Short mmCIF file of C-alpha atoms in Angstrom, two decimals:
data_model
loop_
_atom_site.label_atom_id
_atom_site.label_comp_id
_atom_site.label_asym_id
_atom_site.label_seq_id
_atom_site.Cartn_x
_atom_site.Cartn_y
_atom_site.Cartn_z
CA UNK A 231 84.25 116.03 95.72
CA UNK A 232 81.36 118.42 96.37
CA UNK A 233 80.30 119.38 92.84
CA UNK A 234 77.44 116.86 93.09
CA UNK A 235 75.89 118.84 95.96
CA UNK A 236 73.47 121.77 95.85
CA UNK A 237 74.80 125.34 96.37
CA UNK A 238 73.48 125.35 99.95
CA UNK A 239 75.10 121.99 100.70
CA UNK A 240 78.35 123.22 99.17
CA UNK A 241 78.36 126.20 101.54
CA UNK A 242 78.06 123.84 104.51
CA UNK A 243 80.85 121.62 103.19
CA UNK A 244 83.08 124.59 102.40
CA UNK A 245 82.68 125.93 105.93
CA UNK A 246 83.41 122.50 107.40
CA UNK A 247 86.49 122.14 105.20
CA UNK A 248 87.82 125.58 106.19
CA UNK A 249 87.36 124.80 109.89
CA UNK A 250 88.90 121.33 109.82
CA UNK A 251 91.42 121.11 106.97
CA UNK A 252 94.36 123.06 105.60
CA UNK A 253 93.61 125.11 102.46
CA UNK A 254 93.92 123.00 99.34
CA UNK A 255 92.76 123.42 95.76
CA UNK A 256 90.73 120.38 94.77
CA UNK A 257 89.25 119.85 91.32
CA UNK A 258 86.26 117.51 91.41
CA UNK A 259 86.72 116.07 87.91
CA UNK A 260 90.40 115.33 88.58
CA UNK A 261 89.74 113.80 91.99
CA UNK A 262 86.96 111.61 90.69
CA UNK A 263 88.95 110.42 87.68
CA UNK A 264 91.61 108.94 89.97
CA UNK A 265 89.09 107.31 92.33
CA UNK A 266 89.39 109.76 95.21
CA UNK A 267 85.65 110.42 95.54
CA UNK A 268 83.43 108.02 97.51
CA UNK A 269 80.82 106.16 95.50
CA UNK A 270 77.34 107.64 95.51
CA UNK A 271 74.43 105.41 96.60
CA UNK A 272 73.28 105.21 92.98
CA UNK A 273 76.73 104.06 91.85
CA UNK A 274 76.74 101.39 94.55
CA UNK A 275 73.34 100.21 93.34
CA UNK A 276 74.48 100.08 89.72
CA UNK A 277 77.53 98.00 90.68
CA UNK A 278 75.36 95.51 92.57
CA UNK A 279 72.92 95.29 89.66
CA UNK A 280 75.77 94.66 87.23
CA UNK A 281 76.96 91.84 89.50
CA UNK A 282 73.55 90.17 89.30
CA UNK A 283 71.76 91.32 92.46
CA UNK A 284 68.07 92.03 91.82
CA UNK A 285 65.44 94.06 93.67
CA UNK A 286 64.60 91.14 95.98
CA UNK A 287 68.02 91.46 97.62
CA UNK A 288 67.82 92.51 101.26
CA UNK A 289 70.37 95.20 102.04
CA UNK A 290 71.40 96.57 105.43
CA UNK A 291 72.77 100.12 105.41
CA UNK A 292 75.32 100.70 108.17
CA UNK A 293 75.57 104.46 108.11
CA UNK A 294 74.45 107.58 109.88
CA UNK A 295 72.33 110.28 108.32
CA UNK A 296 73.39 110.71 104.70
CA UNK A 297 74.46 114.21 103.70
CA UNK A 298 72.16 115.17 100.85
CA UNK A 299 69.42 112.89 102.16
CA UNK A 300 66.74 111.39 99.97
CA UNK A 301 68.05 113.09 96.84
CA UNK A 302 70.93 110.60 96.90
CA UNK A 303 69.13 107.64 98.46
CA UNK A 304 66.04 107.56 96.24
CA UNK A 305 67.89 106.21 93.16
CA UNK A 306 69.32 103.44 95.34
CA UNK A 307 65.92 102.62 96.86
CA UNK A 308 64.40 102.36 93.39
CA UNK A 309 66.96 99.64 92.60
CA UNK A 310 66.86 97.91 96.00
CA UNK A 311 63.63 98.63 97.92
CA UNK A 312 64.34 96.04 100.65
CA UNK A 313 66.58 98.42 102.57
CA UNK A 314 67.15 98.14 106.33
CA UNK A 315 69.15 99.91 109.04
CA UNK A 316 69.54 99.49 112.80
CA UNK A 317 66.33 101.43 113.44
CA UNK A 318 64.20 99.24 111.19
CA UNK A 319 65.51 95.86 112.35
CA UNK A 320 64.94 96.55 116.06
CA UNK A 321 62.14 98.81 117.28
CA UNK A 322 62.98 98.50 120.98
CA UNK A 323 62.93 101.69 123.06
CA UNK A 324 66.43 101.00 124.35
CA UNK A 325 67.89 100.94 120.85
CA UNK A 326 65.81 103.93 119.76
CA UNK A 327 67.27 105.95 122.62
CA UNK A 328 70.81 104.97 121.64
CA UNK A 329 70.76 104.99 117.85
CA UNK A 330 73.21 107.86 117.84
CA UNK A 331 75.44 106.12 120.35
CA UNK A 332 77.14 102.79 120.91
CA UNK A 333 74.03 100.59 120.67
CA UNK A 334 73.30 101.55 117.07
CA UNK A 335 76.96 101.18 116.10
CA UNK A 336 77.12 97.77 117.78
CA UNK A 337 74.10 96.56 115.80
CA UNK A 338 75.66 97.90 112.59
CA UNK A 339 78.91 96.08 113.33
CA UNK A 340 77.35 92.71 114.15
CA UNK A 341 75.01 92.73 111.15
CA UNK A 342 77.92 93.56 108.83
CA UNK A 343 80.14 90.96 110.49
CA UNK A 344 77.65 88.13 110.03
CA UNK A 345 76.11 89.18 106.72
CA UNK A 346 76.51 86.99 103.63
CA UNK A 347 78.28 89.84 101.83
CA UNK A 348 79.90 93.05 103.08
CA UNK A 349 80.56 96.02 100.81
CA UNK A 350 82.42 99.07 102.15
CA UNK A 351 81.77 101.99 99.82
CA UNK A 352 84.85 103.94 100.88
CA UNK A 353 88.27 102.56 101.84
CA UNK A 354 89.62 105.61 103.61
CA UNK A 355 90.82 105.70 107.23
CA UNK A 356 87.69 104.05 108.65
CA UNK A 357 88.29 101.83 111.68
CA UNK A 358 84.76 100.46 111.30
CA UNK A 359 85.28 99.13 107.76
CA UNK A 360 88.90 98.06 108.28
CA UNK A 361 88.13 96.12 111.44
CA UNK A 362 85.17 94.42 109.79
CA UNK A 363 87.23 93.39 106.78
CA UNK A 364 89.79 91.78 109.07
CA UNK A 365 87.25 90.27 111.47
CA UNK A 366 85.27 88.60 108.67
CA UNK A 367 88.36 86.63 107.66
CA UNK A 368 88.00 84.63 110.88
CA UNK A 369 84.47 83.60 109.89
CA UNK A 370 85.58 81.57 106.91
CA UNK A 371 86.79 84.42 104.67
CA UNK A 372 83.26 85.72 104.14
CA UNK A 373 82.57 87.37 100.80
CA UNK A 374 83.48 91.04 100.57
CA UNK A 375 82.89 93.35 97.61
CA UNK A 376 85.54 96.07 97.37
CA UNK A 377 84.99 98.29 94.31
CA UNK A 378 88.04 99.67 92.51
CA UNK A 379 86.90 103.29 92.33
CA UNK A 380 89.76 104.38 90.07
CA UNK A 381 89.00 101.69 87.48
CA UNK A 382 85.25 102.28 87.72
CA UNK A 383 85.42 106.09 87.45
CA UNK A 384 85.71 106.31 83.62
CA UNK A 385 82.85 103.81 83.25
CA UNK A 386 80.53 105.94 85.37
CA UNK A 387 81.68 109.13 83.64
CA UNK A 388 80.89 107.58 80.25
CA UNK A 389 77.44 106.60 81.52
CA UNK A 390 76.73 110.14 82.69
CA UNK A 391 77.73 111.43 79.27
CA UNK A 392 75.20 109.14 77.59
CA UNK A 393 77.57 106.34 76.60
CA UNK A 394 75.69 103.52 78.32
CA UNK A 395 76.30 100.62 75.91
CA UNK A 396 78.14 97.76 77.58
CA UNK A 397 77.98 99.41 81.02
CA UNK A 398 77.19 96.24 83.01
CA UNK A 399 79.84 94.20 81.21
CA UNK A 400 82.47 96.90 81.79
CA UNK A 401 81.64 96.99 85.51
CA UNK A 402 81.86 93.19 85.77
CA UNK A 403 85.27 93.15 84.06
CA UNK A 404 86.61 95.60 86.63
CA UNK A 405 85.06 93.81 89.58
CA UNK A 406 86.32 90.38 88.52
CA UNK A 407 89.86 91.70 88.98
CA UNK A 408 89.22 92.60 92.62
CA UNK A 409 89.49 90.42 95.71
CA UNK A 410 86.21 89.09 97.10
CA UNK A 411 87.49 88.20 100.55
CA UNK A 412 89.55 85.13 99.70
CA UNK A 413 93.00 84.69 101.30
CA UNK A 414 95.68 86.91 99.78
CA UNK A 415 98.99 88.20 101.02
CA UNK A 416 98.95 91.75 102.28
CA UNK A 417 100.45 94.33 99.96
CA UNK A 418 101.25 97.89 101.07
CA UNK A 419 99.37 100.10 101.83
CA UNK A 420 96.82 97.46 102.95
CA UNK A 421 96.47 97.53 106.73
CA UNK A 422 97.37 94.60 108.99
CA UNK A 423 94.00 95.08 110.68
CA UNK A 424 92.27 94.70 107.31
CA UNK A 425 94.22 91.59 106.34
CA UNK A 426 96.18 89.65 108.97
CA UNK A 427 96.63 86.62 106.71
CA UNK A 428 98.79 84.53 106.90
CA UNK A 429 100.53 85.70 110.10
CA UNK A 430 97.51 85.23 112.36
CA UNK A 431 96.15 82.04 110.80
CA UNK A 432 97.20 78.47 111.47
CA UNK A 433 97.66 76.00 108.61
CA UNK A 434 96.59 72.37 108.22
CA UNK A 435 99.68 71.44 106.15
CA UNK A 436 102.33 74.01 107.04
CA UNK A 437 105.95 74.07 105.93
CA UNK A 438 106.84 75.31 109.40
CA UNK A 439 105.50 73.04 112.21
CA UNK A 440 104.95 76.15 114.35
CA UNK A 441 102.18 77.21 111.95
CA UNK A 442 100.22 73.95 112.29
CA UNK A 443 96.61 74.24 113.45
CA UNK A 444 95.83 72.65 116.81
CA UNK A 445 93.86 69.39 116.71
CA UNK A 446 90.09 69.52 117.05
CA UNK A 447 90.34 67.80 120.45
CA UNK A 448 93.03 70.20 121.67
CA UNK A 449 91.67 70.23 125.25
CA UNK A 450 91.94 66.44 125.50
CA UNK A 451 95.45 66.56 124.09
CA UNK A 452 96.50 69.17 126.65
CA UNK A 453 94.89 67.15 129.45
CA UNK A 454 96.77 64.01 128.39
CA UNK A 455 100.04 65.94 128.16
CA UNK A 456 99.56 67.33 131.67
CA UNK A 457 98.75 63.86 133.03
CA UNK A 458 101.83 62.43 131.32
CA UNK A 459 104.00 65.21 132.74
CA UNK A 460 102.61 64.58 136.22
CA UNK A 461 103.24 60.82 135.89
CA UNK A 462 106.82 61.41 134.71
CA UNK A 463 107.43 63.76 137.64
CA UNK A 464 106.09 61.20 140.15
CA UNK A 465 108.24 58.46 138.61
CA UNK A 466 111.35 60.65 138.87
CA UNK A 467 110.63 61.49 142.51
CA UNK A 468 110.11 57.82 143.31
#
């Protein structure tokens, strides 16, 4: 997916690909048409705008240095100027010294975990995104936006070719068919770590009693059960 990069950037990517991957012929237009290319920052911004987010929305970017730099980020910033990352939210020397290490990653994780909305822009083999998607379920199934890149690809291609009429509506139609973090049964190839529902969740009105949620005063219940067991044991011994 490197046709969007400059010739110099393509040389760097080509070298990296040759050193780390087996030779493979990849055609950008074909890959993109089937949703195999990550979304660009501008595409992410256009999706959010189509969903009703305006330029007052505060956005936290959990990412390292973006390959391609400002050339890719400037269109996004023009749509959403209130952009933060772990360096801008905490100016402490300790974090500044560790932004490339665990401290910066930990801040990224916690902000994404507790944010109102989380939007992973690529659903490849990323432990960071997968773990967050699964972890957020335990915080009340927090809202997650997961773009369907394959369904969105022809819409973005049309826009680039000058066919912009109805763009926002087309994006909304695609996005309304996606899951926004609500409970749903896992379907292959979705990872267990991404969605552990219903196996790892108790139920208030289960068909199987073993799936019933513990009472709110579970510690008191356990204490009473232990006291009852001790009393029964003493009575038997007597």
